[in-house]
Coordinates of C-alpha atoms in Angstrom, one line a residue:
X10 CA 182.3 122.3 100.8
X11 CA 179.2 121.4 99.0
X12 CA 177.8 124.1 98.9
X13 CA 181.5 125.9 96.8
X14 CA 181.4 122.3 95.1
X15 CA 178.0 122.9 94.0
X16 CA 178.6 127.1 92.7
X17 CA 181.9 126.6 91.0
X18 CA 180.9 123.4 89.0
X19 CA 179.6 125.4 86.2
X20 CA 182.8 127.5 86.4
X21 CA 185.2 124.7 86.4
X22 CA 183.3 122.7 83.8
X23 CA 183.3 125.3 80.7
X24 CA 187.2 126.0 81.6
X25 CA 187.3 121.9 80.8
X26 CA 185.4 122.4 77.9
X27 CA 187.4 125.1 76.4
X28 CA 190.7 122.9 77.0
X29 CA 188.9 119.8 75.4
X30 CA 187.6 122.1 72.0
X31 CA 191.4 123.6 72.2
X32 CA 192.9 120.4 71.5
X33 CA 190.0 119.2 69.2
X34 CA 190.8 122.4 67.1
X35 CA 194.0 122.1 66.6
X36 CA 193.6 118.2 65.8
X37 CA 191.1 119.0 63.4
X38 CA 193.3 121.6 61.9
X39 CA 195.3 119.4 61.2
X40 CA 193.7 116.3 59.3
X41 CA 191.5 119.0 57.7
X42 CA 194.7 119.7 55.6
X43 CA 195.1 116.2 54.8
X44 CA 192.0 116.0 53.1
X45 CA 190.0 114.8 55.4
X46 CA 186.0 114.9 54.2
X47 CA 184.2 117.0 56.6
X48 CA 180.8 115.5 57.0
X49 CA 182.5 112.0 57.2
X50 CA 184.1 113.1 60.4
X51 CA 180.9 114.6 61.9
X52 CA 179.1 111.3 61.2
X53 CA 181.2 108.8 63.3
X54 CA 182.4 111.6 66.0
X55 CA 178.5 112.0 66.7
X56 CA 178.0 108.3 66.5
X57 CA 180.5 107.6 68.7
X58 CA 179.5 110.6 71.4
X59 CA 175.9 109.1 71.0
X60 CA 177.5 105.4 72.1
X61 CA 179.7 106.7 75.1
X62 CA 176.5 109.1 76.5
X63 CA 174.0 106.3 76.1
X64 CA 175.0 104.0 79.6
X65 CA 174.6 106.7 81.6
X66 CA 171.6 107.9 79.8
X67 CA 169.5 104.7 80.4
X68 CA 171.3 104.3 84.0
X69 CA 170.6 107.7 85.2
X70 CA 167.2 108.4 83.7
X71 CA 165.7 105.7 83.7
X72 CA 162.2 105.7 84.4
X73 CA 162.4 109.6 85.0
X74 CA 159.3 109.9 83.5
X75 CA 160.3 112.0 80.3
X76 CA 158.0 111.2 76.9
X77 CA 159.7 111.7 73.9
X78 CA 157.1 114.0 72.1
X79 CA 156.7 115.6 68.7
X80 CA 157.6 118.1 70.0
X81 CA 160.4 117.2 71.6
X82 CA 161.6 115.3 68.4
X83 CA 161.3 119.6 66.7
X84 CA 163.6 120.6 69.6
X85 CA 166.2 117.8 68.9
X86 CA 165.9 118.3 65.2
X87 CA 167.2 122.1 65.1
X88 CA 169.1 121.4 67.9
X89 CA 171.5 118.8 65.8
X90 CA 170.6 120.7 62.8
X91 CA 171.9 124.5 63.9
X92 CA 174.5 123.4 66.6
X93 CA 176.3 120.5 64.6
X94 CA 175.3 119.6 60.8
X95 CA 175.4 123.4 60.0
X96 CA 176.9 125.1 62.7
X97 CA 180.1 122.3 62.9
X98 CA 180.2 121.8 59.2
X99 CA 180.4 125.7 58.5
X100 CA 183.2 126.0 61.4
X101 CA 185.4 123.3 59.6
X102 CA 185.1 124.3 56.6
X103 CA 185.9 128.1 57.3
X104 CA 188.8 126.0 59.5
X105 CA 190.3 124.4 56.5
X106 CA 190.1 127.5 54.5
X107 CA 192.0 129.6 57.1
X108 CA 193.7 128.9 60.3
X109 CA 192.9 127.9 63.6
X110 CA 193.9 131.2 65.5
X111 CA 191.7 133.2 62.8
X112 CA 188.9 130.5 63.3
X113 CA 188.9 130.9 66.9
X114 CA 188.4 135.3 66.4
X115 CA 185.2 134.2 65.6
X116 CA 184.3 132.2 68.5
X117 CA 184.7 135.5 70.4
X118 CA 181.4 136.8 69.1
X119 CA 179.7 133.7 70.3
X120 CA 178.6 135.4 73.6
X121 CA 177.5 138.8 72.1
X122 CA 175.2 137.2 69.5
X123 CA 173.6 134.3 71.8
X124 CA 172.9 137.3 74.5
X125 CA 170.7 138.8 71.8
X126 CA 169.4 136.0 70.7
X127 CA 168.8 135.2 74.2
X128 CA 166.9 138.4 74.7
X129 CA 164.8 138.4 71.7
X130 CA 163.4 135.0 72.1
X131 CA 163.5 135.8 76.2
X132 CA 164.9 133.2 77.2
X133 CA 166.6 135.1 79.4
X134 CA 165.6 138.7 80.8
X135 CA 168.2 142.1 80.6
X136 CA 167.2 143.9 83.9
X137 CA 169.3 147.5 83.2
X138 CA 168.5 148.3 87.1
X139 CA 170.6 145.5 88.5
X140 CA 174.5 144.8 88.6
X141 CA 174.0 141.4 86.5
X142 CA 172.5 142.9 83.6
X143 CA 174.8 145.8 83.5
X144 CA 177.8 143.5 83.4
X145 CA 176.2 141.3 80.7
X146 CA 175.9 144.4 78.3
X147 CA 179.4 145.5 79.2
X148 CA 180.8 141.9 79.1
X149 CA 179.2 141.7 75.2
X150 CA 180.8 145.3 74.2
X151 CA 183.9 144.3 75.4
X152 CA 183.5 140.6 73.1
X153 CA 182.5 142.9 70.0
X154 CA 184.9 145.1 70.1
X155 CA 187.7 142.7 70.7
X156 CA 186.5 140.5 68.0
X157 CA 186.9 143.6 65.7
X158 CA 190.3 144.9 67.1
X159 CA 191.2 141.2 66.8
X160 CA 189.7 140.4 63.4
X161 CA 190.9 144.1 61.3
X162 CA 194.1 145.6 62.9
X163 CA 197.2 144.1 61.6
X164 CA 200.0 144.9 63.9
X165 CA 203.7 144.3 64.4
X166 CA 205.1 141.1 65.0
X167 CA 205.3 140.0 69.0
X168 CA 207.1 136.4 68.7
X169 CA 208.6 135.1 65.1
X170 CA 207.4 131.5 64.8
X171 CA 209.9 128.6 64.3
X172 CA 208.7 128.0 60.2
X173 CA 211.4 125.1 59.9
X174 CA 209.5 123.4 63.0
X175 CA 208.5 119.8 61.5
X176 CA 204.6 119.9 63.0
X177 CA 202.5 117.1 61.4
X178 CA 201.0 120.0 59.5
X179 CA 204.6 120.2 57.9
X180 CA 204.9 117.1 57.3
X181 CA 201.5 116.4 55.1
X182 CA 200.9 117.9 52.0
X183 CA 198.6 120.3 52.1
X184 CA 195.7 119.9 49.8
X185 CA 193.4 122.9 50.4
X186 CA 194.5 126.2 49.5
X187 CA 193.2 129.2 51.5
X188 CA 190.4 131.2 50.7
X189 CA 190.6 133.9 53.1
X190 CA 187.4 135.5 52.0
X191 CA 185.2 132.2 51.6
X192 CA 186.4 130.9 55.2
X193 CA 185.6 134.3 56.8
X194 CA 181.9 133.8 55.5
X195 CA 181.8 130.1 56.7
X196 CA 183.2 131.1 60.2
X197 CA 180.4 133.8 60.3
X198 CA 177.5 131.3 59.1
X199 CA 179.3 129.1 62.0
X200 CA 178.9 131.5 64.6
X201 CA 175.1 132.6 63.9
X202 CA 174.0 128.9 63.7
X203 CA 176.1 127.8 66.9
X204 CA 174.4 131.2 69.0
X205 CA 170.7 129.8 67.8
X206 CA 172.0 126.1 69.0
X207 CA 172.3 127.7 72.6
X208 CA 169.0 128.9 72.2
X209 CA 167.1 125.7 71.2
X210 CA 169.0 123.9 74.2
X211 CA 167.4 125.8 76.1
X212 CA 164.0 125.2 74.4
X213 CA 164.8 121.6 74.5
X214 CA 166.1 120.6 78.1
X215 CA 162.4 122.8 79.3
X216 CA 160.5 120.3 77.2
X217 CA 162.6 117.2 77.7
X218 CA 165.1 118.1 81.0
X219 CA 166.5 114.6 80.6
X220 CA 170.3 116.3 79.8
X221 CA 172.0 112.7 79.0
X222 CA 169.3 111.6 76.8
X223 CA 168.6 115.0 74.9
X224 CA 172.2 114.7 74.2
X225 CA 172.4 111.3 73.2
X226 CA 169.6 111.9 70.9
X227 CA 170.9 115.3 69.5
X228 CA 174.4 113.1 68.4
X229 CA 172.0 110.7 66.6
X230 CA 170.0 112.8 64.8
X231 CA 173.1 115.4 63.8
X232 CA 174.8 111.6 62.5
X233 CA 172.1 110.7 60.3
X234 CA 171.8 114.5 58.8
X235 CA 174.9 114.7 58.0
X236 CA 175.0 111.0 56.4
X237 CA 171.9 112.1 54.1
X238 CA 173.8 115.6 53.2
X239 CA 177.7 114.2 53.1
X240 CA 177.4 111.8 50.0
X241 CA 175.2 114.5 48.3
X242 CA 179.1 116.6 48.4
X243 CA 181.1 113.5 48.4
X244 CA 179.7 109.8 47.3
X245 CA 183.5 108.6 47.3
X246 CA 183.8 105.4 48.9
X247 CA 187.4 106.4 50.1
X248 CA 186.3 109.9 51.5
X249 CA 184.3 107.6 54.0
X250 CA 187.2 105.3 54.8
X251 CA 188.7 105.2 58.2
X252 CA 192.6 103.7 58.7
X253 CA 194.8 103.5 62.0
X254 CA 196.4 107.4 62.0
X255 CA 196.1 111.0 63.1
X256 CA 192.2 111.3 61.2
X257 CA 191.1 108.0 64.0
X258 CA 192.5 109.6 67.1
X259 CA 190.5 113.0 66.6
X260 CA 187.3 111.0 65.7
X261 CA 188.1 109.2 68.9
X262 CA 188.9 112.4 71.1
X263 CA 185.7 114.8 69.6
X264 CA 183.4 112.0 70.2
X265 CA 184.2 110.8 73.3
X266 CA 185.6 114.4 74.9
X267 CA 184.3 117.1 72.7
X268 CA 180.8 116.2 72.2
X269 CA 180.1 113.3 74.9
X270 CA 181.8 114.4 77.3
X271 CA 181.2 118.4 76.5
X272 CA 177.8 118.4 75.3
X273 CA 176.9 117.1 78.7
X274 CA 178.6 119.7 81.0
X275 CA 177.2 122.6 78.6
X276 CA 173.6 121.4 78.5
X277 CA 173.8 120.7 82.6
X278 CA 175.6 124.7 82.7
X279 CA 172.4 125.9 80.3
X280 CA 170.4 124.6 82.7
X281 CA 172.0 126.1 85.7
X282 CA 173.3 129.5 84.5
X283 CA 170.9 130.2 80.9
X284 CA 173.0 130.4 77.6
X285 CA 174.6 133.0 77.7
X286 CA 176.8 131.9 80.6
X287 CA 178.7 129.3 78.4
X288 CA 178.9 131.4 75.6
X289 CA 181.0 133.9 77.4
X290 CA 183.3 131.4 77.7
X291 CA 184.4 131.0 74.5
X292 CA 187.1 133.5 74.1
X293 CA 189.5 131.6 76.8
X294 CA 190.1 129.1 73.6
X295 CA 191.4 131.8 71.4
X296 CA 194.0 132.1 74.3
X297 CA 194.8 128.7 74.2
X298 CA 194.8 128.1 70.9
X299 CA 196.9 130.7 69.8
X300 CA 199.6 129.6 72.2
X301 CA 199.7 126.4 71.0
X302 CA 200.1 127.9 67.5
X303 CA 202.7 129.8 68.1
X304 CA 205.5 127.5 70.2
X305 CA 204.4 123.9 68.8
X306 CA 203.3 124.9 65.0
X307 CA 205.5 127.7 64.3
X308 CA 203.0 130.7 63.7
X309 CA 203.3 134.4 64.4
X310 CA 201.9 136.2 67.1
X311 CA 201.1 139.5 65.9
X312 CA 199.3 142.3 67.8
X313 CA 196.0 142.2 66.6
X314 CA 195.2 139.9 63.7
X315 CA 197.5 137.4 62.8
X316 CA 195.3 135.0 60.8
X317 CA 195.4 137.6 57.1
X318 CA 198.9 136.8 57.1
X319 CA 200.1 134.2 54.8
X320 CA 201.5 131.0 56.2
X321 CA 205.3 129.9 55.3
X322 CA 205.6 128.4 52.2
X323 CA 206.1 124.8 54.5
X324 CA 203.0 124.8 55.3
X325 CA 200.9 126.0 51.8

């Protein structure tokens, strides 16, 4: 029982993490059409994922014998800076600009573009003799080219969404228009920082293997990047504000879930499996997400692409 406990924990903890970022993205969806300011959120998510990590970062590692280094301060640095300032950042912005199902097209290419990252910096070795390796090109093929069937064929209609359903998106005005074209580039900025981010975990846990801590320290320094860069876009004190609605609860739920809770399992699966393993992962929230697009905030399912298609007027 250990021993199954012990093989399928990576397994079992990237299907929780998918679930977690599924419900993150549709929450951030969401508030993102209110208006919410982008690098506001990032700041207190990450400071409150860098307060919920830190008991069991002193408790567990204490005294592991771990020195925080220069060069372990680098690691963390482009750590927080590719994975969260700029890879987050770019991901909700091409968010607000188009819609969550789109957004999550992209995530798809997540696996293919870490695995040749992965091999270029070798942090991981393609043998083309053995079953593994073989699988791993085929598995990343398979991501590309359902990323582009996904992404650039338009198809019929499957299930007509319910565009009178009164979602919260329905009910707030949406600020942001849609920019189609300036999302798309956001979401592919998004993708290339996040695929580096897997890299430099990897770089990071071999120079400092204290998971909780790396973590905990990764939150901090993404908080105070993104509190140097976010009145640079925004000084408005109200921007910064936080009140007692739907904005609190998703600052609540990505810091405590999506990054505490999330960062942890990915960097203890990196450290297991490489980075690629996570990565592949990725595509089981397009699943999700779409589903819950479709029956709860009224969208199409189309074959193919259904994130080019206009939203009903109730929710422009």
């Amino acid at each position: 029982m250990k021993k199954w406990v012990k093989s399928s924990g990576p397994l079992v903890g990237m299907i929780m993490v998918q679930l977690v970022g599924t419900g993150l993205h549709i929450l951030t969806r969401i508030i993102l059409t209110q208006g919410t300011f982008i690098f506001a959120l990032i700041v207190y998510r990450h400071l409150l994922a860098a307060l919920c990590i830190a008991p069991f970062a002193f408790y567990f590692e204490k005294g592991n014998g771990t020195k925080l280094t220069a060069t372990v301060g680098i690691w963390i640095f482009l750590s927080s800076l590719s994975g969260i300032s700029m890879g987050m950042s770019f991901l909700y912005y091409g968010l607000r600009d188009t819609s969550a199902t789109y957004a999550a097209n992209f995530l798809t290419l997540l696996p293919i573009l870490t695995f040749i990252f992965s091999i270029i910096t070798r942090t991981e070795k393609l043998n083309w003799k053995s079953m593994k390796g073989k699988v791993k090109v085929a598995g990343s093929i398979l991501c590309l080219a359902g990323a582009l069937i996904i992404s650039l064929y338009k198809g019929a209609s499957l299930i007509t969404g319910n565009h009178h359903f009164h979602s919260p998106v329905c009910m707030t005005r949406k600020i942001i228009k849609y920019n189609w074209t300036r999302g798309t580039l956001l979401l592919v900025a998004s993708i290339l920082s996040s695929s580096t981010w897997y890299i430099f975990q990897v770089k990071l846990l071999k120079a400092f293997p204290s998971k909780y801590k790396a973590t905990m320290l990764s939150c901090l320094s993404a908080s105070v990047q993104a509190a140097i860069i976010g009145p640079c876009l925004d000084a408005n004190k109200t921007s910064w504000m936080l009140g007692w609605n739907l904005q609190l609860i998703t600052i609540i739920y990505s810091g405590v879930l999506a990054s505490g809770l999330s960062f942890c399992i990915i960097s203890y699966v990196i450290s297991c499996k490489g980075p690629t393993y996570p990565a592949i992962f990725t595509p089981l929230s397009l699943t999700f997400i779409t589903a819950i697009e479709v029956f709860f905030l009224g969208e199409d399912l189309r074959i193919g692409s259904g994130g080019l298609v206009p939203l009903p007027m109730e929710l422009q």
